[in-house]
mmCIF file of C-alpha atoms in Angstrom:
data_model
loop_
_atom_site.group_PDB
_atom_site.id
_atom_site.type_symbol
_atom_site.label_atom_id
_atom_site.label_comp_id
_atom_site.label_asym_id
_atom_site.label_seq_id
_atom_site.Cartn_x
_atom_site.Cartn_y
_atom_site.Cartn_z
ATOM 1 C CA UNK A 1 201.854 -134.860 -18.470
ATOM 2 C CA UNK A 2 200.102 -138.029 -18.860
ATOM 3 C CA UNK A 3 196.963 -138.186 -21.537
ATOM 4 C CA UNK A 4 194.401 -139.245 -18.363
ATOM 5 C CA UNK A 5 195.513 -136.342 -16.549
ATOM 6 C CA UNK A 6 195.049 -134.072 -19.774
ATOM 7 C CA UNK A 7 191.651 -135.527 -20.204
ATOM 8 C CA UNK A 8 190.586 -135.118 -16.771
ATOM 9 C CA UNK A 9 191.638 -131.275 -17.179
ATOM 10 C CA UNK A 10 189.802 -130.439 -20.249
ATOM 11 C CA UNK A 11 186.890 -132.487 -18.853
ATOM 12 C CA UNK A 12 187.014 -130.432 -15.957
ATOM 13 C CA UNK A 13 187.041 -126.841 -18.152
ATOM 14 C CA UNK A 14 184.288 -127.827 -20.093
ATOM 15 C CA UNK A 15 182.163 -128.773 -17.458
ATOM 16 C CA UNK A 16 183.055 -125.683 -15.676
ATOM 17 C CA UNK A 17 181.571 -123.377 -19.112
ATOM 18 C CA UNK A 18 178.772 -126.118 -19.019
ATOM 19 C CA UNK A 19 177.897 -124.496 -15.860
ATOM 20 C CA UNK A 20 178.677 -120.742 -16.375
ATOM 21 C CA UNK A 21 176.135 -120.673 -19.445
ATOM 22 C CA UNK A 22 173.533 -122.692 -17.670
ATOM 23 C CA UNK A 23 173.133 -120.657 -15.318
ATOM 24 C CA UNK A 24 173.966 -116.990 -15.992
ATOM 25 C CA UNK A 25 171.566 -115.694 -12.893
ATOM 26 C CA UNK A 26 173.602 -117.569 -10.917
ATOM 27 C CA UNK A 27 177.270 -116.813 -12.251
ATOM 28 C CA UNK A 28 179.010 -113.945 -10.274
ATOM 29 C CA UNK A 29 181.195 -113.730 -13.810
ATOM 30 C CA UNK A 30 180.240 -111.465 -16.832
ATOM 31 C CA UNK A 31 176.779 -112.025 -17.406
ATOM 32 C CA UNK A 32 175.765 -113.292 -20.974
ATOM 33 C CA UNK A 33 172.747 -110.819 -22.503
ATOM 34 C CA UNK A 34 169.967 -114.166 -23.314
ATOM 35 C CA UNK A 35 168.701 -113.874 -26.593
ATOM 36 C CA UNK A 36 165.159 -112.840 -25.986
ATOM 37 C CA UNK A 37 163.840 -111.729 -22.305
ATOM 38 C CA UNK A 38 164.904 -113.698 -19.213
ATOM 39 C CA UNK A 39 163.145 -116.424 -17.927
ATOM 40 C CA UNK A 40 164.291 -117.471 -15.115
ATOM 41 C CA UNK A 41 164.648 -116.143 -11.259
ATOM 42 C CA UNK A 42 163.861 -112.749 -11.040
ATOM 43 C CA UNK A 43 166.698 -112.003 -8.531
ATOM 44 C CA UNK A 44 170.303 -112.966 -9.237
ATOM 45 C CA UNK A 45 173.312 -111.826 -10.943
ATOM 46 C CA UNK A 46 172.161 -109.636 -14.151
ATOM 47 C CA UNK A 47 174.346 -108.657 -17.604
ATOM 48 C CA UNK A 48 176.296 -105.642 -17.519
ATOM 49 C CA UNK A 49 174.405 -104.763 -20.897
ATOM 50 C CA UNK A 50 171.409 -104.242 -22.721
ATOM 51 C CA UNK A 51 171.627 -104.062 -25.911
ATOM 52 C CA UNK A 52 169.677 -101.077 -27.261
ATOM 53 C CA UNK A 53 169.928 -98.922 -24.300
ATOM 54 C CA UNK A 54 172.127 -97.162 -22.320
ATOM 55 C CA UNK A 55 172.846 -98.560 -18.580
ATOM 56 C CA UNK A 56 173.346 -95.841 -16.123
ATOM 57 C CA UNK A 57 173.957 -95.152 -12.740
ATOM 58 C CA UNK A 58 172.222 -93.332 -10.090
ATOM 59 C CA UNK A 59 174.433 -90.142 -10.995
ATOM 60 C CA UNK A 60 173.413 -89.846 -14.293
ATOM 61 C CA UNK A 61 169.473 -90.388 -13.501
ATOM 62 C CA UNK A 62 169.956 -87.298 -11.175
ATOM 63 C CA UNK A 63 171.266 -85.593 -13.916
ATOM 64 C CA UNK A 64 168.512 -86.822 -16.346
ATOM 65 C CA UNK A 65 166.128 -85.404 -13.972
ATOM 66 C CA UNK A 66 167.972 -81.474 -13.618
ATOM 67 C CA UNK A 67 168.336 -81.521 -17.518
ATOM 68 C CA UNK A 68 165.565 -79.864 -19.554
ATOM 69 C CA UNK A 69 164.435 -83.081 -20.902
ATOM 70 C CA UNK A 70 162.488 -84.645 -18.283
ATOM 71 C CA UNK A 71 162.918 -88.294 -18.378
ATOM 72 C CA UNK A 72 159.865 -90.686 -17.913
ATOM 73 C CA UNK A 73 160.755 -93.073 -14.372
ATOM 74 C CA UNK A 74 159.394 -96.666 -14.725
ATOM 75 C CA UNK A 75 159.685 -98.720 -11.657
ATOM 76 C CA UNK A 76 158.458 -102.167 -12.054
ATOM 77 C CA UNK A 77 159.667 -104.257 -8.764
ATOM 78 C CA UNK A 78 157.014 -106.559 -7.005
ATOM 79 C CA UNK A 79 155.131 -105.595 -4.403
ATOM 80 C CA UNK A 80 155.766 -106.831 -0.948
ATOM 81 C CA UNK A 81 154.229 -109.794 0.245
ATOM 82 C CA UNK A 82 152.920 -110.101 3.776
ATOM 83 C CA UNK A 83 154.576 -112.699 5.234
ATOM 84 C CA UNK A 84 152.812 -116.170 5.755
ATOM 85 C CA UNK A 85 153.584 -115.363 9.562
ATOM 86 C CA UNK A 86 152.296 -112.005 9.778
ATOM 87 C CA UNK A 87 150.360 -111.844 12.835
ATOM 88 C CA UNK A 88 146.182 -112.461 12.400
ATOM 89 C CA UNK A 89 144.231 -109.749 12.920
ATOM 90 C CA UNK A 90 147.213 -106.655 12.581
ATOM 91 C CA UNK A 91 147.216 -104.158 9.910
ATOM 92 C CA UNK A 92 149.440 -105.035 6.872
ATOM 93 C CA UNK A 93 150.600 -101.160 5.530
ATOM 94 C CA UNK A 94 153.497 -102.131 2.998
ATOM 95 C CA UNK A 95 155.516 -98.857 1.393
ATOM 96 C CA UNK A 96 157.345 -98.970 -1.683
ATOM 97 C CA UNK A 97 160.024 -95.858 -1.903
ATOM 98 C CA UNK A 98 161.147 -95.444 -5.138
ATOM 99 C CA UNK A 99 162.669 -92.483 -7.068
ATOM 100 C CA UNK A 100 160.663 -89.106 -6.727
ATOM 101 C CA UNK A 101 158.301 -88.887 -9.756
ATOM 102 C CA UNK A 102 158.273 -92.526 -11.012
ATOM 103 C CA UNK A 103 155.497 -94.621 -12.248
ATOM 104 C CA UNK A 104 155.708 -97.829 -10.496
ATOM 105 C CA UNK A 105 154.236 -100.843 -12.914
ATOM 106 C CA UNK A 106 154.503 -104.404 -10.488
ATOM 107 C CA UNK A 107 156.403 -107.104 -12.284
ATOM 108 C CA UNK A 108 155.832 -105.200 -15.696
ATOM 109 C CA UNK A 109 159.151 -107.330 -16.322
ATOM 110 C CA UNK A 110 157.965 -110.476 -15.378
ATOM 111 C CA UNK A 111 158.372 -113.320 -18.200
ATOM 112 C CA UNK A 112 155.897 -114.283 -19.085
ATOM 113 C CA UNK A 113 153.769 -111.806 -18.960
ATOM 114 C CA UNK A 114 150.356 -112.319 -19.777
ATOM 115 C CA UNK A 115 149.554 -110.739 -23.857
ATOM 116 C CA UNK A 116 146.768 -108.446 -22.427
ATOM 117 C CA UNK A 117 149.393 -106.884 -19.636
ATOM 118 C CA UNK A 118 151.953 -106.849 -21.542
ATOM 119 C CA UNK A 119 149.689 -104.493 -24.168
ATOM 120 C CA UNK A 120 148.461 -102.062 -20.690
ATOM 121 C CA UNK A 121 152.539 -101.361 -20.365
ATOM 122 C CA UNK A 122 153.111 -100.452 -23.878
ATOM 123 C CA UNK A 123 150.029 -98.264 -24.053
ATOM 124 C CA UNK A 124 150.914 -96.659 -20.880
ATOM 125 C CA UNK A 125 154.070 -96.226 -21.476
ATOM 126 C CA UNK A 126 153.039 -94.268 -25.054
ATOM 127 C CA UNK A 127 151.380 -92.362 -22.949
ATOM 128 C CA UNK A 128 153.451 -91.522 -20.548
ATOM 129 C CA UNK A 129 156.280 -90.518 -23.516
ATOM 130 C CA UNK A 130 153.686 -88.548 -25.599
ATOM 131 C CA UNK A 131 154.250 -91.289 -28.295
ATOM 132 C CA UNK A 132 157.957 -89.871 -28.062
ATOM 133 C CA UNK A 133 160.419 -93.222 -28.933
ATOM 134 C CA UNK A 134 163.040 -91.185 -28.676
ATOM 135 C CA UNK A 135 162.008 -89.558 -25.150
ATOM 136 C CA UNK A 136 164.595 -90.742 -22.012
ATOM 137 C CA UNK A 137 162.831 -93.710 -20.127
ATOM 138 C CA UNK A 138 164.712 -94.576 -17.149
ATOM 139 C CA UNK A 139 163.835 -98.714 -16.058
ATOM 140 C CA UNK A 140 164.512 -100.162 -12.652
ATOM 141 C CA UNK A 141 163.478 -101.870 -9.957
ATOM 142 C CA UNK A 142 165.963 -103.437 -7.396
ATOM 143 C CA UNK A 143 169.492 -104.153 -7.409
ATOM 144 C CA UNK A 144 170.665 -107.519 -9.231
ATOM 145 C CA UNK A 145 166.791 -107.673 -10.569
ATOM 146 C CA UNK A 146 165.775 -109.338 -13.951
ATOM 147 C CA UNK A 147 162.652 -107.735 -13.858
ATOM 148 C CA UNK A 148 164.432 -103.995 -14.920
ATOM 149 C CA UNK A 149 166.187 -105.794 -17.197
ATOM 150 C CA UNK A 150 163.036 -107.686 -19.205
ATOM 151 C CA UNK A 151 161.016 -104.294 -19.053
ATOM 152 C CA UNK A 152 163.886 -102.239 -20.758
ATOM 153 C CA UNK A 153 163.881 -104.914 -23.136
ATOM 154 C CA UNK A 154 160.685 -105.233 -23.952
ATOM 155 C CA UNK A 155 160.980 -101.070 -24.648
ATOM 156 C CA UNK A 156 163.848 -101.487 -26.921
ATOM 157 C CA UNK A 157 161.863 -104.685 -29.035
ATOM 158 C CA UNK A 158 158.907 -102.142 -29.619
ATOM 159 C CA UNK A 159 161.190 -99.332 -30.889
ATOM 160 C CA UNK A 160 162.180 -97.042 -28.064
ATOM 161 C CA UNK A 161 165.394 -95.302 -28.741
ATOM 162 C CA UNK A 162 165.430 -93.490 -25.247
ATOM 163 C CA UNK A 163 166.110 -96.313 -23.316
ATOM 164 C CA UNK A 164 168.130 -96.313 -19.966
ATOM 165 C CA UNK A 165 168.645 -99.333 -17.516
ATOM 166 C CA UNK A 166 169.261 -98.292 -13.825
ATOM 167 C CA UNK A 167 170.641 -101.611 -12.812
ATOM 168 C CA UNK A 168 171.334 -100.362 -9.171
ATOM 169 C CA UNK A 169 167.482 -100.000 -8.569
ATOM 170 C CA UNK A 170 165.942 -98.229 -5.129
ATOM 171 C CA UNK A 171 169.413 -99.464 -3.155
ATOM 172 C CA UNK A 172 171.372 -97.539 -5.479
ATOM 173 C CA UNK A 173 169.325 -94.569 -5.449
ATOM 174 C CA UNK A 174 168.521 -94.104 -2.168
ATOM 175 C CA UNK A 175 172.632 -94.285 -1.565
ATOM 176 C CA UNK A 176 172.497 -90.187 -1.653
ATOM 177 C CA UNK A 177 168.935 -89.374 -2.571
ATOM 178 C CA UNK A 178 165.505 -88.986 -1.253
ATOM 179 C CA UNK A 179 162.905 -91.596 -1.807
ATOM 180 C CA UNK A 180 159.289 -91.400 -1.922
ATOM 181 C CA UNK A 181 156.867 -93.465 -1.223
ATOM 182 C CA UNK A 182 154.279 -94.749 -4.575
ATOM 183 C CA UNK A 183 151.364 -96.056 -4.705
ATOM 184 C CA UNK A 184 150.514 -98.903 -8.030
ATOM 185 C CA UNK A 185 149.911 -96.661 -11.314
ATOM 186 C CA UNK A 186 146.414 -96.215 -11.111
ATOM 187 C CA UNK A 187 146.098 -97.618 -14.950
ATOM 188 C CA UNK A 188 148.288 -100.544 -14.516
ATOM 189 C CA UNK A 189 146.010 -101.394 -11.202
ATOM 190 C CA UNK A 190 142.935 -100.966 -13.076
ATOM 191 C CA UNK A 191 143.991 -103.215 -15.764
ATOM 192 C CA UNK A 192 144.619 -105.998 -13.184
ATOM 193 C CA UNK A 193 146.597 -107.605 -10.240
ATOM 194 C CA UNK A 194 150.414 -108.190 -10.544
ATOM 195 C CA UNK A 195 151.109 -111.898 -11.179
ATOM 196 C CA UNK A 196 151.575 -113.710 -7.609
ATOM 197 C CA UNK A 197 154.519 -115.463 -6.833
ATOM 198 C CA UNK A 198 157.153 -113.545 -9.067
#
């Protein structure tokens, strides 16, 4: 093999990692965990980890909720927003199903998130456990969603040992269980709007 043609081969690989590590929302391969919380696109391909938590599917969260040990349900995907064509004058009525029994915090994984937010979802979330660190607290949101991911993560940084990610979100759920419909925490409203345009 000539040495221009080996060049232009290992040229071509690194470029290719280049890409892969730029990118890791993007990159249908094995997701790289980022160091700290994820910047980026909320949607797109997420990490098959989380590092201080346990990722589960939607069989073991129906199991976490028959066991004796009732785990706390976080839900923190965006509200909808009414489309820019959304006919004047009609009544906008957006739902949000989610799991029976969750708390749904808007874009409590959003990064940033604002110092004085990001305080409302640790105090309501020590609430919420009893001040138990240890107590199960199930994160989601949507499928292929950063936002489940950050929120988790921000839970593990402050010293919660309980910690599951539901990667599969609402879709995955509502594959063979019932929804409900939830309304914004009333605490997490109080404390303010959801950041727009996450």
């Amino acid at each position: 093999m000539g040495q221009g043609r080996m060049i232009g081969r290992i040229a071509a690989a690194l470029a290719a990692l280049v890409c892969l590590a730029a990118a890791p929302a993007d990159s249908p391969v094995n997701v790289p965990e980022p160091e700290g919380l994820y910047a980026g696109a909320p949607h797109g391909y997420t990490p098959q980890t989380l590092k201080g938590a346990a990722v589960v599917d939607a069989a073991s969260v129906a199991a976490l909720m028959a066991g004796p040990d009732k785990p706390v349900l976080i839900d923190v995907a965006a509200p909808d927003r009414k489309p820019s064509n959304f006919p004047a004058g009609r009544l906008w009525l957006p739902v949000h199903p989610s799991i029976p029994g969750a708390v749904w915090m808007p874009e409590a994984g959003a990064e940033p998130l604002a110092p004085e937010r990001e305080a409302v979802f640790y105090d309501r979330v020590a609430e919420l456990t009893g001040g138990d660190r240890a107590k199960p607290v199930v994160v989601f949101c949507h499928v292929e969603c950063w936002g489940s991911w950050n929120a988790a993560k921000r839970l593990v940084r402050k010293g919660y040992t309980g910690i599951r990610w539901f990667p599969e979100g609402v879709e995955g759920w509502q594959d063979k269980h019932e929804t409900a419909n939830l309304r914004v925490d009333p605490a997490w409203k109080a404390a303010g709007e959801p950041q727009a345009g996450r």
